[in-house]
Amino acid sequence: MKLTAVQHETCLVLIFVLQLWIGSSNGLLLPGGDYDFELRLEKSFITAAAGCAQIPCAFTIPVRVYPVQKIWFRGSPEFPLSPPMVEEQANLMWPLRSPEHECSIILWDFSGHERIEEYGLMLKWGTNETHIYDERITVSYSTAKLNISLNTEALVAGQQTYIYCRFPDLCLGSYPKVTWTGLGSKKHLDVGYPRKMNNYLIYSQQLLYTAAPRDHQAEITCEATFGKNLSANGTMTLTVHSHPQILNSSACSLQKVLLTCVCVSQGVPLPDIHWPLQSNADSNIVRTSDGHITVRSTYTMTVEDLTSISSPVCVSKNKLGQTKMTLPVNINKVKEAA
């Protein structure tokens, strides 16, 4: 059957419309189409808080391009962000305007470098179709550090004390996994307390801890792991005050008329050692210390008769208290030459 000119033209129009419909249903953007790509950013400049930045974002796209993949990039599309750095976050851009979809994210960064970066969003769909939004957002990063603190200036051995690891201005909804290392004594409680403030989360990890004298000047580390294996840590050196103790190695020895007494004591602050022996013009005291928790005092004096002096006593004292010990005397007999 031969078509008239009008019928032929009508068929061409129908074929063209059919091609448009097929192309749009397959997610292909045909030249000359009127497509609605819009990106709405709440801010164009954001200051990152303690290792992360919240970017509220909403976008619109033609229905025909569904589904799409959202790709955030640094600087230009040639530098897409790796998955550990980007975490999608709902309800940052609220309320949404119809027909918007949320593209809000949290950017994680614990590199500790102060710098300014520019980010953009690209969409990808179909076989190899893309759309790059013109809008950009600038993020200013500062050094991200965790803060470990005590509820007192120093711990006291044998007493329970709270140690806090604080994470200021964390991104909303970011609850880290916290681990403590370097603690030699038993920990009793490890509890985290989040508190929301101005769309950010103030997070504090609280540890109830009983220190021992050996923990003095030990380093403890609080490490927080966020989301996809990104972490930050803070370290502090403990100061543990302890009562003075006199070690059993303390003793005296007598050789002929020379009495030598050694008193070894531990404590923080370092103890002062006193010798309440009878005054003697020939006596001498030498004090040494490891600068940590141990002090050693050596007392020498001449005696004609051991019974003429009182029992050797060592007294160790610091601001937490004092202790004393009566030292044993070992008599060293000198062999006479044959």
Tab-separated table of C-alpha atoms in Angstrom, residues 15-245:
chain	number	residue	atom	x	y	z
A	15	ILE	CA	9.014	7.079	14.782
A	16	PHE	CA	10.902	10.094	16.165
A	17	VAL	CA	8.644	10.251	19.254
A	18	LEU	CA	9.088	6.510	19.745
A	19	GLN	CA	12.866	6.919	19.615
A	20	LEU	CA	12.681	9.656	22.218
A	21	TRP	CA	10.591	7.468	24.494
A	22	ILE	CA	12.900	4.474	24.097
A	23	GLY	CA	15.967	6.621	24.721
A	24	SER	CA	14.509	8.218	27.830
A	25	SER	CA	13.367	4.876	29.265
A	26	ASN	CA	16.929	3.565	28.871
A	27	GLY	CA	18.365	6.518	30.762
A	28	LEU	CA	20.038	8.124	27.742
A	29	LEU	CA	20.224	11.888	27.432
A	30	LEU	CA	19.413	12.874	23.878
A	31	PRO	CA	20.658	16.174	22.401
A	32	GLY	CA	18.284	19.095	22.726
A	33	GLY	CA	16.321	17.657	25.669
A	34	ASP	CA	15.076	19.861	28.517
A	35	TYR	CA	16.470	18.188	31.645
A	36	ASP	CA	16.347	19.449	35.239
A	37	PHE	CA	19.690	18.969	37.021
A	38	GLU	CA	19.895	21.099	40.156
A	39	LEU	CA	22.138	20.965	43.218
A	40	ARG	CA	21.317	22.786	46.458
A	41	LEU	CA	24.052	23.274	49.032
A	42	GLU	CA	23.234	24.835	52.388
A	43	LYS	CA	26.646	26.522	52.575
A	44	SER	CA	29.496	27.179	50.194
A	45	PHE	CA	32.152	27.227	52.950
A	46	ILE	CA	32.400	24.830	55.911
A	47	THR	CA	34.916	24.582	58.727
A	48	ALA	CA	35.677	20.943	59.536
A	49	ALA	CA	35.235	20.001	63.187
A	50	ALA	CA	37.676	17.575	64.837
A	51	GLY	CA	38.293	15.433	61.800
A	52	CYS	CA	34.981	15.599	59.992
A	53	ALA	CA	32.789	17.988	58.014
A	54	GLN	CA	29.035	17.781	57.498
A	55	ILE	CA	27.890	18.768	54.010
A	56	PRO	CA	24.092	19.217	53.732
A	57	CYS	CA	23.096	18.624	50.122
A	58	ALA	CA	19.994	18.055	47.962
A	59	PHE	CA	19.706	17.393	44.220
A	60	THR	CA	17.131	16.929	41.499
A	61	ILE	CA	17.442	14.913	38.289
A	62	PRO	CA	15.138	13.846	35.467
A	63	VAL	CA	13.156	10.724	36.257
A	64	ARG	CA	14.474	9.114	33.079
A	65	VAL	CA	18.049	8.890	34.396
A	66	TYR	CA	17.276	6.647	37.399
A	67	PRO	CA	19.094	4.935	39.002
A	68	VAL	CA	22.179	7.143	39.525
A	69	GLN	CA	25.464	6.762	41.341
A	70	LYS	CA	26.626	9.769	43.390
A	71	ILE	CA	30.378	10.415	43.201
A	72	TRP	CA	31.989	13.154	45.296
A	73	PHE	CA	35.359	14.416	44.136
A	74	ARG	CA	38.140	16.694	45.356
A	75	GLY	CA	39.035	19.533	43.014
A	76	SER	CA	37.948	17.859	39.778
A	77	PRO	CA	36.166	14.620	38.749
A	78	GLU	CA	39.552	13.015	38.049
A	79	PHE	CA	40.033	12.754	41.834
A	80	PRO	CA	37.026	10.897	43.288
A	81	LEU	CA	36.941	10.425	47.056
A	82	SER	CA	37.620	6.944	48.394
A	83	PRO	CA	34.768	5.230	50.290
A	84	PRO	CA	36.409	5.451	53.767
A	85	MET	CA	36.413	9.244	53.515
A	86	VAL	CA	32.721	9.611	52.644
A	87	GLU	CA	29.739	8.577	54.731
A	88	GLU	CA	26.203	9.278	53.532
A	89	GLN	CA	24.165	11.034	56.204
A	90	ALA	CA	20.386	11.410	56.143
A	91	ASN	CA	18.305	14.325	57.438
A	92	LEU	CA	21.023	16.965	57.269
A	93	MET	CA	19.101	18.760	54.506
A	94	TRP	CA	15.627	18.960	55.964
A	95	PRO	CA	12.973	19.588	54.872
A	96	LEU	CA	13.521	18.571	51.272
A	97	ARG	CA	11.711	20.338	48.453
A	98	SER	CA	9.818	18.235	45.955
A	99	PRO	CA	11.245	16.575	43.828
A	100	GLU	CA	14.619	16.779	45.660
A	101	HIS	CA	16.679	13.861	46.884
A	102	GLU	CA	19.232	14.096	49.668
A	103	CYS	CA	22.943	13.828	48.909
A	104	SER	CA	24.227	14.903	52.356
A	105	ILE	CA	27.519	13.393	53.471
A	106	ILE	CA	30.088	13.422	56.248
A	107	LEU	CA	33.686	13.858	55.128
A	108	TRP	CA	36.179	12.199	57.448
A	109	ASP	CA	39.761	13.393	57.723
A	110	PHE	CA	42.269	12.649	60.485
A	111	SER	CA	45.431	13.487	58.595
A	112	GLY	CA	46.091	16.355	60.995
A	113	HIS	CA	47.015	18.762	58.187
A	114	GLU	CA	45.610	22.278	58.136
A	115	ARG	CA	44.410	23.028	54.621
A	116	ILE	CA	41.506	24.135	52.434
A	117	GLU	CA	39.907	21.752	49.908
A	118	GLU	CA	37.176	22.180	47.282
A	119	TYR	CA	34.635	19.421	46.598
A	120	GLY	CA	32.017	18.744	43.927
A	121	LEU	CA	29.389	16.155	43.007
A	122	MET	CA	29.113	14.061	39.850
A	123	LEU	CA	26.300	11.707	38.831
A	124	LYS	CA	26.782	8.563	36.806
A	125	TRP	CA	24.152	6.309	35.263
A	126	GLY	CA	23.479	4.013	32.344
A	127	THR	CA	26.411	2.719	30.352
A	128	ASN	CA	28.690	5.716	30.611
A	129	GLU	CA	26.510	8.771	31.164
A	130	THR	CA	27.589	11.477	33.615
A	131	HIS	CA	26.568	14.889	34.846
A	132	ILE	CA	28.874	17.217	36.811
A	133	TYR	CA	27.229	19.925	38.876
A	134	ASP	CA	28.800	23.369	38.640
A	135	GLU	CA	28.361	24.119	42.355
A	136	ARG	CA	31.341	23.604	44.656
A	137	ILE	CA	31.786	23.567	48.412
A	138	THR	CA	34.968	24.623	50.207
A	139	VAL	CA	36.071	22.882	53.427
A	140	SER	CA	38.680	24.244	55.811
A	141	TYR	CA	40.442	21.536	57.815
A	142	SER	CA	42.245	22.064	61.108
A	143	THR	CA	44.412	19.700	63.133
A	144	ALA	CA	42.251	16.965	64.648
A	145	LYS	CA	43.307	15.834	68.107
A	146	LEU	CA	41.626	13.918	70.873
A	147	ASN	CA	41.907	15.157	74.414
A	148	ILE	CA	42.611	12.860	77.368
A	149	SER	CA	42.212	14.376	80.807
A	150	LEU	CA	41.856	13.414	84.452
A	151	ASN	CA	39.277	14.584	86.922
A	152	THR	CA	42.210	15.492	89.185
A	153	GLU	CA	45.744	16.656	88.510
A	154	ALA	CA	47.237	13.357	89.620
A	155	LEU	CA	46.164	9.833	90.448
A	156	VAL	CA	46.703	8.318	93.855
A	157	ALA	CA	47.753	4.690	93.957
A	158	GLY	CA	45.013	2.449	95.276
A	159	GLN	CA	42.238	5.014	94.766
A	160	GLN	CA	39.633	4.933	92.003
A	161	THR	CA	39.803	7.875	89.619
A	162	TYR	CA	38.027	8.801	86.400
A	163	ILE	CA	40.039	9.305	83.231
A	164	TYR	CA	38.223	11.051	80.372
A	165	CYS	CA	38.842	10.888	76.650
A	166	ARG	CA	36.921	13.731	75.004
A	167	PHE	CA	36.042	14.197	71.362
A	168	PRO	CA	34.881	17.780	70.792
A	169	ASP	CA	32.519	18.675	67.934
A	170	LEU	CA	32.063	15.257	66.415
A	171	CYS	CA	29.703	14.959	63.476
A	172	LEU	CA	26.151	14.155	64.434
A	173	GLY	CA	25.459	10.461	64.883
A	174	SER	CA	29.118	9.459	64.825
A	175	TYR	CA	29.650	7.120	67.744
A	176	PRO	CA	33.257	5.919	67.781
A	177	LYS	CA	34.608	2.643	69.043
A	178	VAL	CA	37.073	3.502	71.806
A	179	THR	CA	40.004	1.405	73.012
A	180	TRP	CA	42.479	2.135	75.819
A	181	THR	CA	46.071	0.910	75.754
A	182	GLY	CA	48.996	1.192	78.132
A	183	LEU	CA	47.025	0.623	81.342
A	184	GLY	CA	48.893	-1.745	83.630
A	185	SER	CA	46.318	-1.917	86.407
A	186	LYS	CA	42.741	-3.079	86.425
A	187	LYS	CA	40.087	-0.894	84.842
A	188	HIS	CA	36.637	-1.072	86.365
A	189	LEU	CA	34.298	0.762	84.014
A	190	ASP	CA	34.389	2.125	80.488
A	191	VAL	CA	31.329	4.190	79.496
A	192	GLY	CA	30.703	6.712	76.719
A	193	TYR	CA	28.437	9.733	77.066
A	194	PRO	CA	27.242	11.569	73.919
A	195	ARG	CA	25.738	15.041	74.135
A	196	LYS	CA	24.215	16.949	71.225
A	197	MET	CA	25.069	20.627	70.792
A	198	ASN	CA	24.302	22.777	67.717
A	199	ASN	CA	24.070	19.829	65.307
A	200	TYR	CA	27.329	18.406	66.636
A	201	LEU	CA	28.020	15.668	69.111
A	202	ILE	CA	30.212	16.185	72.155
A	203	TYR	CA	31.421	12.721	73.114
A	204	SER	CA	33.264	11.711	76.272
A	205	GLN	CA	34.590	8.271	77.110
A	206	GLN	CA	34.846	7.777	80.879
A	207	LEU	CA	37.127	5.197	82.459
A	208	LEU	CA	37.033	4.320	86.165
A	209	TYR	CA	40.574	3.307	86.944
A	210	THR	CA	42.592	2.179	89.966
A	211	ALA	CA	46.247	3.034	89.525
A	212	ALA	CA	49.234	1.259	91.032
A	213	PRO	CA	52.615	2.801	91.947
A	214	ARG	CA	54.180	1.154	88.881
A	215	ASP	CA	51.828	3.182	86.650
A	216	HIS	CA	53.692	6.416	87.435
A	217	GLN	CA	54.963	8.060	84.224
A	218	ALA	CA	53.301	5.348	82.127
A	219	GLU	CA	51.798	6.480	78.823
A	220	ILE	CA	48.163	5.695	78.133
A	221	THR	CA	46.460	6.071	74.776
A	222	CYS	CA	42.820	6.524	73.909
A	223	GLU	CA	42.070	5.534	70.315
A	224	ALA	CA	38.741	6.178	68.622
A	225	THR	CA	37.764	4.386	65.425
A	226	PHE	CA	35.073	6.007	63.303
A	227	GLY	CA	32.979	4.396	60.615
A	228	LYS	CA	35.144	2.811	57.969
A	229	ASN	CA	38.469	2.218	59.700
A	230	LEU	CA	39.369	5.868	60.228
A	231	SER	CA	40.877	6.582	63.616
A	232	ALA	CA	42.392	9.257	65.823
A	233	ASN	CA	44.155	8.972	69.147
A	234	GLY	CA	45.376	10.964	72.110
A	235	THR	CA	48.143	10.103	74.576
A	236	MET	CA	48.976	11.325	78.063
A	237	THR	CA	51.563	10.476	80.719
A	238	LEU	CA	50.177	9.481	84.089
A	239	THR	CA	51.296	11.005	87.348
A	240	VAL	CA	50.569	8.540	90.131
A	241	HIS	CA	51.198	9.665	93.699
A	242	SER	CA	51.934	6.868	96.141
A	243	HIS	CA	52.745	6.501	99.841
A	244	PRO	CA	56.402	5.844	100.665
A	245	GLN	CA	57.502	2.249	101.038
